[in-house]
XYZ file of C-alpha atoms in Angstrom:
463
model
C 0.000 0.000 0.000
C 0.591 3.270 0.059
C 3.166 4.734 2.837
C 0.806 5.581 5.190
C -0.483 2.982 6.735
C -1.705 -0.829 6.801
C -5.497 -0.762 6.348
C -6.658 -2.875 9.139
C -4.814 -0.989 11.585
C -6.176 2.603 10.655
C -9.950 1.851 9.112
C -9.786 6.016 8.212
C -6.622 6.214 5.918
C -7.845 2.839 4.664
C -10.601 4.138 3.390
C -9.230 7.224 1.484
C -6.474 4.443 0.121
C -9.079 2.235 -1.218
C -11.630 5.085 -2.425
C -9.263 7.537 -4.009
C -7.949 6.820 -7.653
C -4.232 6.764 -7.099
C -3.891 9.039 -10.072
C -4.395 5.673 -10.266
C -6.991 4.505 -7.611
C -7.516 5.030 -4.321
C -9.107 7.495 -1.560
C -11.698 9.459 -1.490
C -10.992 13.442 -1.732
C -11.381 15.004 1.895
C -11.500 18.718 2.358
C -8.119 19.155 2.594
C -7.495 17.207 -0.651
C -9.497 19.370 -2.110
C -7.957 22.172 -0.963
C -4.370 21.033 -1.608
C -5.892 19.851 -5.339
C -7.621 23.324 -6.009
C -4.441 25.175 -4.842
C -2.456 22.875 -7.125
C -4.971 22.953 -10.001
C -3.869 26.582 -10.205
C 0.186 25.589 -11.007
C 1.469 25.350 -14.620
C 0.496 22.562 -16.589
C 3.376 19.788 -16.257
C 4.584 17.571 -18.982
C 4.762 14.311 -19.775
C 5.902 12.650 -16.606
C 5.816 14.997 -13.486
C 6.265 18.714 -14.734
C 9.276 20.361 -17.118
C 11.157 21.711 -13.667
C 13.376 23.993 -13.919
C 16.884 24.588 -14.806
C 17.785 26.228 -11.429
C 16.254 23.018 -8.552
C 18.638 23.239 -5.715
C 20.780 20.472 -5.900
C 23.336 18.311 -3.431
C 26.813 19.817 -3.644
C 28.639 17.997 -0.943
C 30.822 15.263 -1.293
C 28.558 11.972 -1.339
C 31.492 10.175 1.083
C 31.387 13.252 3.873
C 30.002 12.079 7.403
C 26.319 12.480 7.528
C 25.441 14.685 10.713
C 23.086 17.280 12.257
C 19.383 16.972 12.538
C 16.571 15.948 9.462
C 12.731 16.789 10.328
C 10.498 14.592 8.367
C 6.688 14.553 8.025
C 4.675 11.410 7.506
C 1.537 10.122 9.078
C 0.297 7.116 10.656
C 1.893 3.477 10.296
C 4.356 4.782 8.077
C 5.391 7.474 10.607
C 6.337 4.619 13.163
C 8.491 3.266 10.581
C 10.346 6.263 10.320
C 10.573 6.457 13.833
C 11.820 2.929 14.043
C 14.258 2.939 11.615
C 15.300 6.833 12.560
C 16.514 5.507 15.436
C 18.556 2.560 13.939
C 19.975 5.496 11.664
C 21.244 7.636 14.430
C 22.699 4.842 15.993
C 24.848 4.288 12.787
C 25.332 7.533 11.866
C 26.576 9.045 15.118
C 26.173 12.940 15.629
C 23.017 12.811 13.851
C 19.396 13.121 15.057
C 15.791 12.454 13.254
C 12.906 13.876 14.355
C 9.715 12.630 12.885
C 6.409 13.973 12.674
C 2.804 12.883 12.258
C 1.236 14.825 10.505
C -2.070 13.219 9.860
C -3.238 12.208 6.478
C -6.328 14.462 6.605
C -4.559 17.817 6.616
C -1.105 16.410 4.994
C -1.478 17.828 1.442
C -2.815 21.327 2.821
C -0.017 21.709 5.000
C 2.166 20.357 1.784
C 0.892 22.895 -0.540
C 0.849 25.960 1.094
C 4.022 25.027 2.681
C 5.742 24.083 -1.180
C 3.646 28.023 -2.380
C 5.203 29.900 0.726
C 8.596 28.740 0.314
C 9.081 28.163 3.667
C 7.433 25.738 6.859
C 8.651 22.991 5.603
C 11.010 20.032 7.453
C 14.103 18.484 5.434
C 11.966 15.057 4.022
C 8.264 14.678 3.166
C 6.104 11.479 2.783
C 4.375 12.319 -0.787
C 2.256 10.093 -2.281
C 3.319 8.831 -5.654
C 0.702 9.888 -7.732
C 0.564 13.547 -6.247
C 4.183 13.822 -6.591
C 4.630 15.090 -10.686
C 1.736 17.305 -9.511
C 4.397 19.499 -7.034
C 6.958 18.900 -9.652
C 5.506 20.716 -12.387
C 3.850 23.070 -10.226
C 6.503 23.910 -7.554
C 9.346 23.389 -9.812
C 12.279 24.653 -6.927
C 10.297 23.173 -4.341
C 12.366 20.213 -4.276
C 16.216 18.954 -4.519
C 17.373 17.635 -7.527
C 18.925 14.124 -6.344
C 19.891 12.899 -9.627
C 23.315 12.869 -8.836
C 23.277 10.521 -5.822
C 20.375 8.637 -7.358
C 21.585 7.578 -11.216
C 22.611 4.680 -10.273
C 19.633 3.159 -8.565
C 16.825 3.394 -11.182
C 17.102 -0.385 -11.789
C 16.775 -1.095 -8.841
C 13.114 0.022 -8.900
C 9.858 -0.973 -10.980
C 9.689 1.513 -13.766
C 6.068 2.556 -12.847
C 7.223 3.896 -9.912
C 10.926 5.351 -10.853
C 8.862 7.256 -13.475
C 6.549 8.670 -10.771
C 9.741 10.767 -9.335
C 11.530 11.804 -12.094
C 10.397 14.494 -13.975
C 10.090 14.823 -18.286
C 14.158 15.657 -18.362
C 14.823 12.769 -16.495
C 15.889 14.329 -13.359
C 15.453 12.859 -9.874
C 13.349 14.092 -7.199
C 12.463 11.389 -4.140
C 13.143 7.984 -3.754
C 10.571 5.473 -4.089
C 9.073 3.833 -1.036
C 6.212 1.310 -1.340
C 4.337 0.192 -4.315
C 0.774 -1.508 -4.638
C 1.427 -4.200 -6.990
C -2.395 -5.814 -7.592
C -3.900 -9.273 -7.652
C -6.827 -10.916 -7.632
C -8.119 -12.325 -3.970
C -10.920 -14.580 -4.108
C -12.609 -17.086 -1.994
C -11.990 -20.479 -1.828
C -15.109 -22.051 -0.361
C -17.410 -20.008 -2.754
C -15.494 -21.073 -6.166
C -15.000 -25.005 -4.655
C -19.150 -24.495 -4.259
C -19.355 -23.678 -7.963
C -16.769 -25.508 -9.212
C -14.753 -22.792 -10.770
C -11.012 -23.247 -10.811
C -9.657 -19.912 -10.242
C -6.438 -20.122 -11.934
C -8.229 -20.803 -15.203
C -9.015 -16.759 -14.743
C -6.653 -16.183 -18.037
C -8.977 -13.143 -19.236
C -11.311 -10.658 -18.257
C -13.820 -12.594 -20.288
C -13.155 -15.794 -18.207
C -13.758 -14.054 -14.855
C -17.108 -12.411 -16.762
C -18.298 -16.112 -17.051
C -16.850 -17.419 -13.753
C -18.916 -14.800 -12.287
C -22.098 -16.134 -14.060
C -21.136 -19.283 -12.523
C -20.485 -18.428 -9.411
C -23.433 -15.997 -8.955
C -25.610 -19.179 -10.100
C -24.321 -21.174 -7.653
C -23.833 -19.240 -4.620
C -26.014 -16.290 -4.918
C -23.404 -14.156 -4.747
C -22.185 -11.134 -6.703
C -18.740 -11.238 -8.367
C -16.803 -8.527 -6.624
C -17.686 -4.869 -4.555
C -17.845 -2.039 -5.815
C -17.756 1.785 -4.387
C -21.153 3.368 -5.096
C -19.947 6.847 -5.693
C -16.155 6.798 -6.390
C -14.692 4.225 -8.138
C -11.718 2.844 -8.062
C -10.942 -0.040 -10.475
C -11.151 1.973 -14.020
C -7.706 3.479 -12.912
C -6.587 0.110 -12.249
C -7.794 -1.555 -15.660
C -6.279 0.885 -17.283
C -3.010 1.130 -16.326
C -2.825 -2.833 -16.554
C -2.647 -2.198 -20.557
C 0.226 0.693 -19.878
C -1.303 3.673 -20.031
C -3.286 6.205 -17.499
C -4.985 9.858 -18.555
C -2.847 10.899 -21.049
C -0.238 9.434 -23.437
C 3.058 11.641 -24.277
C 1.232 14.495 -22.752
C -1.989 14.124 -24.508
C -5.402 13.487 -23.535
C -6.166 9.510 -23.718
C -8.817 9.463 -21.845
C -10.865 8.076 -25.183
C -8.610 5.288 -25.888
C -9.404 1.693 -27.294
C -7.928 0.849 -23.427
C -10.208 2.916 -21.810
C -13.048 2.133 -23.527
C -11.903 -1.965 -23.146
C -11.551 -0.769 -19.562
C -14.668 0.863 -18.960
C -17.192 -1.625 -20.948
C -15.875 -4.100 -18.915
C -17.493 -2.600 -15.882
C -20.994 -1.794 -18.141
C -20.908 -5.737 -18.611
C -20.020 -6.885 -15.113
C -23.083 -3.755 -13.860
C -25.185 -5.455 -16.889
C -24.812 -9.072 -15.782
C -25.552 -8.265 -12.073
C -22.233 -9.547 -10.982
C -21.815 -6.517 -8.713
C -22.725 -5.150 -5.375
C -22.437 -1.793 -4.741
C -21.304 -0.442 -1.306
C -20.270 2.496 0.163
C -16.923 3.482 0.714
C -14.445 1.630 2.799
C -16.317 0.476 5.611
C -18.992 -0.819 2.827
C -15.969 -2.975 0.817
C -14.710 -4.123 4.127
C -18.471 -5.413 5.782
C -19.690 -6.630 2.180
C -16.140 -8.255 2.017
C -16.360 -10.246 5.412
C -20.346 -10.990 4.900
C -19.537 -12.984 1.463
C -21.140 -10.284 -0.656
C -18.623 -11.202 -3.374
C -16.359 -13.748 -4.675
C -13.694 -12.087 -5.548
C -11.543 -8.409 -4.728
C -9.209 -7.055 -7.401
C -7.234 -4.673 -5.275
C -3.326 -4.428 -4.608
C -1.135 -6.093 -1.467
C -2.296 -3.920 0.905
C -5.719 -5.558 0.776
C -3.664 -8.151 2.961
C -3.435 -6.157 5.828
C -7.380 -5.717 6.352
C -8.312 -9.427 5.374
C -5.640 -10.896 8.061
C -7.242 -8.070 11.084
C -10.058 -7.240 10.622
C -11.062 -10.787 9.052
C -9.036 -12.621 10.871
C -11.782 -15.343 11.241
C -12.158 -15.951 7.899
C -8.906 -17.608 7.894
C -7.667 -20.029 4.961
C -10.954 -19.036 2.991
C -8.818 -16.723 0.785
C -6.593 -17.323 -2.154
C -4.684 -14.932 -4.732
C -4.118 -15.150 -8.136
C -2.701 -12.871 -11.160
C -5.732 -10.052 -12.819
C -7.147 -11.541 -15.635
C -5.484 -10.269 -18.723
C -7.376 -8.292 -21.355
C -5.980 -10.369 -24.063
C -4.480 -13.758 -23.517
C -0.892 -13.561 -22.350
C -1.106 -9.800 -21.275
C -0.017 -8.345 -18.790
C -1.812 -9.834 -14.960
C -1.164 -7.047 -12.913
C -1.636 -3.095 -12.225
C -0.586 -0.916 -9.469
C -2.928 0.701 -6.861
C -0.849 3.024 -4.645
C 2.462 4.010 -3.654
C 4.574 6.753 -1.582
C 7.849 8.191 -1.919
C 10.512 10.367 -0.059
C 11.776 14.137 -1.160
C 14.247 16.670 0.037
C 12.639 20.158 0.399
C 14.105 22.777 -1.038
C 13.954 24.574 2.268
C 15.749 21.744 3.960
C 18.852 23.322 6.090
C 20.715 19.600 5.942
C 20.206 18.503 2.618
C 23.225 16.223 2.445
C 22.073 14.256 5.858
C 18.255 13.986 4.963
C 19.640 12.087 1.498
C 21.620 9.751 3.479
C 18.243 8.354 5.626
C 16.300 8.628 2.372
C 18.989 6.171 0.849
C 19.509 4.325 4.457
C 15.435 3.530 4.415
C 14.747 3.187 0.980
C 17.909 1.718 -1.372
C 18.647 -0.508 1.915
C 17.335 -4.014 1.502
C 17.063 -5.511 4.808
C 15.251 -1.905 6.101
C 12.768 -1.911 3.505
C 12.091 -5.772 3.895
C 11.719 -4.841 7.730
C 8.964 -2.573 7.073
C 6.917 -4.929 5.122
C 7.528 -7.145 8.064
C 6.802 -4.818 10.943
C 4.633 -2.017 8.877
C 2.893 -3.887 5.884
C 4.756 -1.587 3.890
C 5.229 -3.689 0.213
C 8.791 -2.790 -1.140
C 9.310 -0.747 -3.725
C 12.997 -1.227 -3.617
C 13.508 -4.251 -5.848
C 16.219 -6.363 -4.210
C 14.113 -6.484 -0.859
C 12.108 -8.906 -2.419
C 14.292 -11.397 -2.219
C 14.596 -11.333 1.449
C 13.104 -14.820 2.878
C 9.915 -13.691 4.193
C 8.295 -13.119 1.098
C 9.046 -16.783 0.127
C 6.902 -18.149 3.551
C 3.865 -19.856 3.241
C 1.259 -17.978 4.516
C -1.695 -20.109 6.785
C -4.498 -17.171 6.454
C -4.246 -18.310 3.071
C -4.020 -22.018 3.449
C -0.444 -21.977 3.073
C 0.193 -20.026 -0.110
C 2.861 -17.859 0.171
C 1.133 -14.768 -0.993
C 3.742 -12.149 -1.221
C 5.714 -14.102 -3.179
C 3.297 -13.732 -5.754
C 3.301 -9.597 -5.221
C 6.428 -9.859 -5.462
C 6.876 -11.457 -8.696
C 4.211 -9.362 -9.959
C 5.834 -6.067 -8.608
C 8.849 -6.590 -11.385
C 5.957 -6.928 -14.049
C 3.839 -3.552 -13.298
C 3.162 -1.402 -16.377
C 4.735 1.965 -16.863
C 2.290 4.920 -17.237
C 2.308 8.362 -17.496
C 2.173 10.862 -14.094
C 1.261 14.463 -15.063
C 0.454 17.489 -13.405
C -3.040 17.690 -14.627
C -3.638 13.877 -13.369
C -5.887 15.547 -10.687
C -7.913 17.354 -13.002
C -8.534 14.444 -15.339
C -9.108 12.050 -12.512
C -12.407 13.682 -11.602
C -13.561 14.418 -14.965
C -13.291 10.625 -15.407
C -14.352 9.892 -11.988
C -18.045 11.336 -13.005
C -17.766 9.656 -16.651
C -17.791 6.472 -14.935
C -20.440 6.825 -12.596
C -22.589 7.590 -15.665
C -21.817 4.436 -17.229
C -22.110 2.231 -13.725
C -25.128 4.003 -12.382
C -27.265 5.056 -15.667
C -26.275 3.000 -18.311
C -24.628 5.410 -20.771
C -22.363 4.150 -23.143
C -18.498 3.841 -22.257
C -17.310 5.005 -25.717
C -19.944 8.366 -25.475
C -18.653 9.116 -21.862
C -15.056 8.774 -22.057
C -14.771 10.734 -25.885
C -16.687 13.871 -23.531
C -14.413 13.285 -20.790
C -11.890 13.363 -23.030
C -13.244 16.990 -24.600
C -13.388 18.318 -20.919
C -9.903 17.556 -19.970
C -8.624 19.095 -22.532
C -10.374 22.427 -22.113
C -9.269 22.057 -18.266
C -6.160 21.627 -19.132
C -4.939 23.005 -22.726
C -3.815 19.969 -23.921
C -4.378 18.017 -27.093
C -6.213 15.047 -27.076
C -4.620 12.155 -28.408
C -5.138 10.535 -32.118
């Protein structure tokens, strides 16, 4: 998941994970996201992968082999705030003379205190927790705001799924945060209900085999397919970037696309067939989840964390498999959230606040640890092959679960992260609804969508 938190241990920042699209798809927009979107909504228009920046970012000019020291602020909120403060300590302890000081900031007011701190030039600590998806927002619309860590950080894009290295870099290339966590996605379904209707999950190959498995299934059981959210969904975003591409395609609006309209006539059929039950918002996916309201949830790693708490009793009915492709042999797997680390401009230790961003996040056994003690799923590549992701797991009757993620993490599409992602997002967020909720059809919906981002934004749609 996202760094913020695992879901079954905060039910709050759960939600707004689940119920806004990631850029992609997840939470739902609280006041202060819409304040922190409306003040950013008002920035230049970025390009084709985070913003153009600008020729002048502050940069790191000390020697990368001088003695790390002094103090680094960071903000961060929730779960992933105590694994900053966990592994803060084990950096001080290594890095003598040095002190971290981390603070919660709560998700609900993060991005306000973000924005206006990133407009003001000033207020802000040496490191902030930025989701990836809002990230290419600040870069093309606070182009300074940040350090330019290219030069420290050239060496470690391989080290990274693409999907998410693109998320901090910005259309020159350039370097501005680390990745953190990634949302690699997967399809969880129940065990007892396909064994009743004698549907074998892993012959889920395509979209169109899960479309008849839910017939199936809904035949047998009387249950609906998979949980939806009744006002803000979440799962278009997801479809789409599974074929490698999100709003817009080099810097154009592709909102209109064969993908998108593959994507969203997939949802008119599974609506059509009655293979889905709406609910609202998190608490509504978690209840209808744990009541057997569906068979299946396509959703990312993170989804772990609230199955094995809060449904703790429905131990070893679970299983995972890869998404259903949209052609056979395509790709069997998205991404649904996903937070990085930056340097602030305004930071007063630049040079130390690199070395924890590199001692958390390009450090294999620390970012294996926080999977381990925070649910927080590596983004950093060679963590993956730490042990514990090998393990059986018994709240799925022994599968070892996050080895799957984790072989699926290496196979995420690459997308495109722009400035004006926020923007599109709700324009397509109500040209969905239209489709779920009255019927309209996809192709109509998304080619007006399409028209309206483009007039938001100033940018061409795409042939």
């Amino acid at each position: 998941m996202s760094a913020r938190t695992r879901p079954g241990e905060n039910p709050q920042l759960a939600r707004e994970q689940r119920e806004f699209p990631q850029g992609p798809a997840r939470r739902r927009l609280l006041s202060a996201g819409l304040a922190a979107g409306a003040l950013l909504m008002t920035g230049a228009t970025g390009c084709a992968t985070g913003g153009s920046g600008s020729a002048d970012a502050k940069r790191l000019t000390g020697s990368p082999d001088a003695t790390a020291t002094g103090k680094v602020t960071v903000w961060s909120w929730d779960t992933a705030a105590k694994a900053l403060q966990r592994l803060g300590r084990t950096f001080e302890q290594t890095h003598p003379g040095t002190t971290v000081e981390v603070v919660d900031i709560g998700y609900d007011n993060a991005y306000d205190k973000i924005t206006v701190g990133l407009g003001a030039g000033s207020g802000l600590p040496d490191v902030l927790t930025v989701e990836g998806h809002r990230l290419p927002s600040y870069i093309g619309n606070f182009p300074n705001a940040l350090v330019d860590l290219t030069d420290r950080a050239r060496g470690l894009e391989s080290q990274y799924p693409k999907d998410s290295w693109r998320a901090v870099t910005d259309a020159r290339g350039r370097v501005f945060a680390l990745p953190w966590d990634s949302g690699p996605c997967a399809l969880f379904y129940r065990r007892d209900l396909f064994r009743q209707a004698g549907v074998d999950p892993a012959a889920l190959a395509t979209w169109d085999d899960y479309l008849s498995a839910g017939t199936a299934l809904k035949s047998a059981t009387g249950r609906k397919l998979l949980i939806l959210d009744g006002k803000r969904d979440s799962l278009f975003a997801q479809l789409l970037q599974q074929q490698g591409q999100a709003w817009f395609v080099d810097g154009k609006v592709a909102v209109a696309s064969p993908a998108a309209e593959r994507a969203l006539t997939l949802l008119k059929q599974l609506v059509d067939r009655d293979l889905v039950d709406f609910e609202n918002g998190w608490d509504g996916l978690v209840s209808g989840t744990h009541d057997g309201k569906a068979a299946t949830t396509p959703t990312a790693a993170w989804w772990d964390g609230t199955l094995t708490t809060e449904l703790a009793d429905l131990s070893g009915r679970f299983g995972v498999v890869p998404l259903p492709a949209f052609t056979p042999g395509g790709p069997r797997t998205s991404n649904s959230g996903g937070s990085t680390l930056c340097v602030t401009a305004q930071s007063r230790n630049p040079e130390t606040a690199w070395a924890f961003l590199s001692h958390l996040l390009a450090d294999k056994a620390n970012q294996a640890s926080m999977m381990q003690h925070e649910g927080l799923f590596p983004a950093f590549l060679p963590a993956l092959d730490d042990p514990w992701f090998q393990q059986p797991a018994p709240y799925y009757a022994g599968q070892p679960v996050m080895r799957l993620f984790a072989d699926l993490t290496r196979a995420i599409p690459t997308v495109e992260r722009t400035a004006d992602d926020a923007k599109a997002g709700d324009i397509v967020t109500t040209a969905v609804n239209q489709v779920l909720h009255n019927g309209a059809d996809p192709g109509t919906v998304l080619r007006s969508a399409a028209r309206q981002i483009a007039a938001a934004t100033g940018r061409q749609p795409a042939a």
